[in-house]
Structures are given as structure tokens and as C-alpha cells.
């Protein structure tokens, strides 16, 4: 029987998901790595507008500050799929205009699905071609492909990607990681690292389109094996914007 040491590290995560309706452009891949639809772009702009206003919820004030003005202690990462990267770039465009930081594309975050539109265009250590709308919606956004290992493989399963990202994030020095990603990936991450006894809605429901949810990931070591172990503190889950679907 294994046991978990008292957590030695706590990392605050902020998740933002994206719209699942995709544009099918004439001059791009119809199936692979589909960009955001016009409706999805509007939802990104609505999230950006929300972040431009003062936060009136004391329970989410710290997370709100990390999103809008937290570049000194937070890191912004995204799946290498274009719709996740675009969502992150547009929603936080005001921050990037000031900070000049890049969005780190981490391939461990690639969506958990067999659909063609979850296959990445960006090869190893590179960034995908982004839609021209970013030139005026997020002109200061730049992308760092150094953590992009390329498209997912059959052997690098969804479960392995969840575990690999937890390992990757735990090794980062930042106290907060802002993650732009995908609804199925997030739901599976919650199901994996929330306590088995937990009945939290995050295990069964997706984060809504462009919703933002924060939580604390506790990092410890197994006393017997010395391997890292992860646990999401259920009481730390907070909906900053939108939250979880009700259906």
C-alpha cells in the first residue's frame, strides 16, 4: 500500500477552454487543427472584455490578478492546437501587449480525442500557422514552440499526456500556471487527480466555452518509491469566469 507524503509544493492552475465549433477555411486544412469559428472568436473577445473590468469576487481576486497582471510569478501555456493558442492569445492580449511574454506551446496538452481536428499541424519544436485575425485581435501575442514535441502518437496516450504535463508543470519555478487547452483534456485531468471519493462536478462536466477555472495542484512524493504524486485540492477549485456546464 502506497502513501503520499505531505505536499512539498502547491501550484495554482488557471484553465481556459475554447469553443468547439470550427471554421472550415478554403485556404487551410479542413480536418487537421481547425481554427476558431467566428462565434468562437466572439466568445474569446467576451472573455477579454471581462478581464478588462474590475473583479468584484474576493474569492477569485487572486486568480483574476494572476491572469491580468501576474507575469512576475505566472507562466502562460497552451496546447499546440491553433484554437487553444488563439483563445489564449486573444483573451490575454492586453497582458501580452504590456509584458511581451510568449505563450509556451506544450504538446502534452493536445486534446484527448480521435477526431481529425485534434491532430496538430505544428511539427516538433515549432508553432502552427495562425489565423490572420490574430494580427489585429492579439497583435502582441507571440508563441514559443520549444515544448512542442509534435503531434500525438498512438503510444503517447491521453493518460500519459496528462501525467507528463503534471510532471512538466511541477518542475516549473512559477507559482501559477495559466493553461489554455481543451474541455475533454481538462475533464480527464480532474478525474485523474481529484480524490477518488470526490463527487465534484469537474469529474463529469466540461468547462464551458471560454470558461476559466482555477485550482491548486498539490505535489508530493511517494514514501516507498520516491516517485511524484499529484492531488487536486477539491476546496481550491474556483470558477473565475463561466465555470462548468450544467448539462
PDB file of N, CA and C in Angstrom, residues 153-197:
ATOM      1  N   UNK A 153       1.064  10.632 -30.631  1.00  0.00           N
ATOM      2  CA  UNK A 153       1.239   9.316 -31.246  1.00  0.00           C
ATOM      3  C   UNK A 153       0.349   8.298 -30.543  1.00  0.00           C
ATOM      4  N   UNK A 154       0.187   7.127 -31.144  1.00  0.00           N
ATOM      5  CA  UNK A 154      -0.635   6.091 -30.529  1.00  0.00           C
ATOM      6  C   UNK A 154      -0.048   5.630 -29.199  1.00  0.00           C
ATOM      7  N   UNK A 155       1.267   5.624 -29.099  1.00  0.00           N
ATOM      8  CA  UNK A 155       1.901   5.156 -27.863  1.00  0.00           C
ATOM      9  C   UNK A 155       1.858   6.198 -26.756  1.00  0.00           C
ATOM     10  N   UNK A 156       1.827   7.485 -27.151  1.00  0.00           N
ATOM     11  CA  UNK A 156       1.783   8.554 -26.143  1.00  0.00           C
ATOM     12  C   UNK A 156       0.318   8.891 -25.901  1.00  0.00           C
ATOM     13  N   UNK A 157      -0.341   8.066 -25.120  1.00  0.00           N
ATOM     14  CA  UNK A 157      -1.789   8.109 -24.929  1.00  0.00           C
ATOM     15  C   UNK A 157      -2.227   9.349 -24.157  1.00  0.00           C
ATOM     16  N   UNK A 158      -3.546   9.540 -24.117  1.00  0.00           N
ATOM     17  CA  UNK A 158      -4.084  10.654 -23.349  1.00  0.00           C
ATOM     18  C   UNK A 158      -3.673  10.605 -21.896  1.00  0.00           C
ATOM     19  N   UNK A 159      -3.730   9.431 -21.282  1.00  0.00           N
ATOM     20  CA  UNK A 159      -3.328   9.291 -19.883  1.00  0.00           C
ATOM     21  C   UNK A 159      -1.867   9.685 -19.701  1.00  0.00           C
ATOM     22  N   UNK A 160      -1.015   9.242 -20.604  1.00  0.00           N
ATOM     23  CA  UNK A 160       0.404   9.582 -20.497  1.00  0.00           C
ATOM     24  C   UNK A 160       0.621  11.085 -20.658  1.00  0.00           C
ATOM     25  N   UNK A 161      -0.164  11.726 -21.508  1.00  0.00           N
ATOM     26  CA  UNK A 161      -0.025  13.179 -21.680  1.00  0.00           C
ATOM     27  C   UNK A 161      -0.470  13.923 -20.429  1.00  0.00           C
ATOM     28  N   UNK A 162      -1.533  13.463 -19.795  1.00  0.00           N
ATOM     29  CA  UNK A 162      -1.965  14.071 -18.535  1.00  0.00           C
ATOM     30  C   UNK A 162      -0.855  13.987 -17.494  1.00  0.00           C
ATOM     31  N   UNK A 163      -0.279  12.812 -17.360  1.00  0.00           N
ATOM     32  CA  UNK A 163       0.779  12.609 -16.373  1.00  0.00           C
ATOM     33  C   UNK A 163       2.032  13.403 -16.732  1.00  0.00           C
ATOM     34  N   UNK A 164       2.355  13.448 -18.018  1.00  0.00           N
ATOM     35  CA  UNK A 164       3.548  14.166 -18.453  1.00  0.00           C
ATOM     36  C   UNK A 164       3.415  15.660 -18.202  1.00  0.00           C
ATOM     37  N   UNK A 165       2.200  16.194 -18.404  1.00  0.00           N
ATOM     38  CA  UNK A 165       2.046  17.624 -18.152  1.00  0.00           C
ATOM     39  C   UNK A 165       2.120  17.933 -16.660  1.00  0.00           C
ATOM     40  N   UNK A 166       1.562  17.087 -15.829  1.00  0.00           N
ATOM     41  CA  UNK A 166       1.682  17.291 -14.384  1.00  0.00           C
ATOM     42  C   UNK A 166       3.155  17.310 -13.975  1.00  0.00           C
ATOM     43  N   UNK A 167       3.941  16.381 -14.520  1.00  0.00           N
ATOM     44  CA  UNK A 167       5.378  16.359 -14.234  1.00  0.00           C
ATOM     45  C   UNK A 167       6.049  17.643 -14.721  1.00  0.00           C
ATOM     46  N   UNK A 168       5.718  18.038 -15.927  1.00  0.00           N
ATOM     47  CA  UNK A 168       6.318  19.239 -16.526  1.00  0.00           C
ATOM     48  C   UNK A 168       5.991  20.477 -15.699  1.00  0.00           C
ATOM     49  N   UNK A 169       4.721  20.611 -15.325  1.00  0.00           N
ATOM     50  CA  UNK A 169       4.294  21.781 -14.562  1.00  0.00           C
ATOM     51  C   UNK A 169       4.922  21.812 -13.178  1.00  0.00           C
ATOM     52  N   UNK A 170       5.058  20.643 -12.556  1.00  0.00           N
ATOM     53  CA  UNK A 170       5.625  20.581 -11.209  1.00  0.00           C
ATOM     54  C   UNK A 170       7.084  21.009 -11.186  1.00  0.00           C
ATOM     55  N   UNK A 171       7.769  20.875 -12.310  1.00  0.00           N
ATOM     56  CA  UNK A 171       9.179  21.259 -12.389  1.00  0.00           C
ATOM     57  C   UNK A 171       9.376  22.741 -12.680  1.00  0.00           C
ATOM     58  N   UNK A 172       8.295  23.441 -12.971  1.00  0.00           N
ATOM     59  CA  UNK A 172       8.409  24.865 -13.283  1.00  0.00           C
ATOM     60  C   UNK A 172       8.585  25.682 -12.004  1.00  0.00           C
ATOM     61  N   UNK A 173       9.322  26.800 -12.080  1.00  0.00           N
ATOM     62  CA  UNK A 173       9.526  27.623 -10.886  1.00  0.00           C
ATOM     63  C   UNK A 173       8.361  28.548 -10.564  1.00  0.00           C
ATOM     64  N   UNK A 174       7.468  28.786 -11.545  1.00  0.00           N
ATOM     65  CA  UNK A 174       6.375  29.728 -11.322  1.00  0.00           C
ATOM     66  C   UNK A 174       5.349  29.170 -10.337  1.00  0.00           C
ATOM     67  N   UNK A 175       4.741  30.036  -9.561  1.00  0.00           N
ATOM     68  CA  UNK A 175       3.729  29.602  -8.591  1.00  0.00           C
ATOM     69  C   UNK A 175       2.356  29.411  -9.226  1.00  0.00           C
ATOM     70  N   UNK A 176       2.139  30.003 -10.394  1.00  0.00           N
ATOM     71  CA  UNK A 176       0.854  29.887 -11.087  1.00  0.00           C
ATOM     72  C   UNK A 176       1.098  29.574 -12.552  1.00  0.00           C
ATOM     73  N   UNK A 177       0.351  28.628 -13.082  1.00  0.00           N
ATOM     74  CA  UNK A 177       0.428  28.284 -14.498  1.00  0.00           C
ATOM     75  C   UNK A 177      -0.947  28.488 -15.116  1.00  0.00           C
ATOM     76  N   UNK A 178      -1.003  29.307 -16.138  1.00  0.00           N
ATOM     77  CA  UNK A 178      -2.243  29.594 -16.857  1.00  0.00           C
ATOM     78  C   UNK A 178      -2.268  28.707 -18.093  1.00  0.00           C
ATOM     79  N   UNK A 179      -3.290  27.869 -18.191  1.00  0.00           N
ATOM     80  CA  UNK A 179      -3.322  26.820 -19.206  1.00  0.00           C
ATOM     81  C   UNK A 179      -4.470  27.064 -20.179  1.00  0.00           C
ATOM     82  N   UNK A 180      -4.146  27.251 -21.446  1.00  0.00           N
ATOM     83  CA  UNK A 180      -5.152  27.311 -22.495  1.00  0.00           C
ATOM     84  C   UNK A 180      -5.260  25.944 -23.143  1.00  0.00           C
ATOM     85  N   UNK A 181      -6.417  25.317 -23.051  1.00  0.00           N
ATOM     86  CA  UNK A 181      -6.495  23.942 -23.525  1.00  0.00           C
ATOM     87  C   UNK A 181      -7.881  23.529 -23.954  1.00  0.00           C
ATOM     88  N   UNK A 182      -8.222  22.280 -23.693  1.00  0.00           N
ATOM     89  CA  UNK A 182      -9.399  21.646 -24.286  1.00  0.00           C
ATOM     90  C   UNK A 182     -10.258  20.969 -23.227  1.00  0.00           C
ATOM     91  N   UNK A 183     -11.559  20.989 -23.458  1.00  0.00           N
ATOM     92  CA  UNK A 183     -12.516  20.584 -22.433  1.00  0.00           C
ATOM     93  C   UNK A 183     -12.381  19.119 -22.023  1.00  0.00           C
ATOM     94  N   UNK A 184     -12.193  18.216 -22.969  1.00  0.00           N
ATOM     95  CA  UNK A 184     -12.056  16.801 -22.605  1.00  0.00           C
ATOM     96  C   UNK A 184     -10.758  16.553 -21.837  1.00  0.00           C
ATOM     97  N   UNK A 185      -9.688  17.207 -22.266  1.00  0.00           N
ATOM     98  CA  UNK A 185      -8.408  17.073 -21.561  1.00  0.00           C
ATOM     99  C   UNK A 185      -8.569  17.524 -20.120  1.00  0.00           C
ATOM    100  N   UNK A 186      -9.194  18.683 -19.906  1.00  0.00           N
ATOM    101  CA  UNK A 186      -9.372  19.197 -18.546  1.00  0.00           C
ATOM    102  C   UNK A 186     -10.231  18.263 -17.701  1.00  0.00           C
ATOM    103  N   UNK A 187     -11.326  17.778 -18.281  1.00  0.00           N
ATOM    104  CA  UNK A 187     -12.208  16.891 -17.510  1.00  0.00           C
ATOM    105  C   UNK A 187     -11.466  15.626 -17.088  1.00  0.00           C
ATOM    106  N   UNK A 188     -10.682  15.073 -17.980  1.00  0.00           N
ATOM    107  CA  UNK A 188      -9.908  13.880 -17.642  1.00  0.00           C
ATOM    108  C   UNK A 188      -8.827  14.172 -16.609  1.00  0.00           C
ATOM    109  N   UNK A 189      -8.263  15.364 -16.650  1.00  0.00           N
ATOM    110  CA  UNK A 189      -7.251  15.728 -15.656  1.00  0.00           C
ATOM    111  C   UNK A 189      -7.878  15.798 -14.265  1.00  0.00           C
ATOM    112  N   UNK A 190      -9.038  16.416 -14.176  1.00  0.00           N
ATOM    113  CA  UNK A 190      -9.747  16.462 -12.892  1.00  0.00           C
ATOM    114  C   UNK A 190     -10.084  15.050 -12.407  1.00  0.00           C
ATOM    115  N   UNK A 191     -10.581  14.214 -13.301  1.00  0.00           N
ATOM    116  CA  UNK A 191     -10.953  12.850 -12.911  1.00  0.00           C
ATOM    117  C   UNK A 191      -9.747  12.058 -12.419  1.00  0.00           C
ATOM    118  N   UNK A 192      -8.580  12.339 -12.986  1.00  0.00           N
ATOM    119  CA  UNK A 192      -7.372  11.604 -12.617  1.00  0.00           C
ATOM    120  C   UNK A 192      -6.819  12.042 -11.272  1.00  0.00           C
ATOM    121  N   UNK A 193      -6.860  13.343 -10.986  1.00  0.00           N
ATOM    122  CA  UNK A 193      -6.135  13.850  -9.818  1.00  0.00           C
ATOM    123  C   UNK A 193      -7.007  14.353  -8.670  1.00  0.00           C
ATOM    124  N   UNK A 194      -8.311  14.452  -8.868  1.00  0.00           N
ATOM    125  CA  UNK A 194      -9.178  14.668  -7.710  1.00  0.00           C
ATOM    126  C   UNK A 194      -9.230  13.374  -6.899  1.00  0.00           C
ATOM    127  N   UNK A 195      -9.465  13.455  -5.593  1.00  0.00           N
ATOM    128  CA  UNK A 195      -9.573  12.223  -4.793  1.00  0.00           C
ATOM    129  C   UNK A 195     -10.650  11.291  -5.347  1.00  0.00           C
ATOM    130  N   UNK A 196     -10.443   9.995  -5.232  1.00  0.00           N
ATOM    131  CA  UNK A 196     -11.414   9.026  -5.733  1.00  0.00           C
ATOM    132  C   UNK A 196     -12.777   9.213  -5.086  1.00  0.00           C
ATOM    133  N   UNK A 197     -12.776   9.679  -3.847  1.00  0.00           N
ATOM    134  CA  UNK A 197     -14.036   9.872  -3.127  1.00  0.00           C
ATOM    135  C   UNK A 197     -14.763  11.142  -3.551  1.00  0.00           C
TER     136      UNK A 197
END
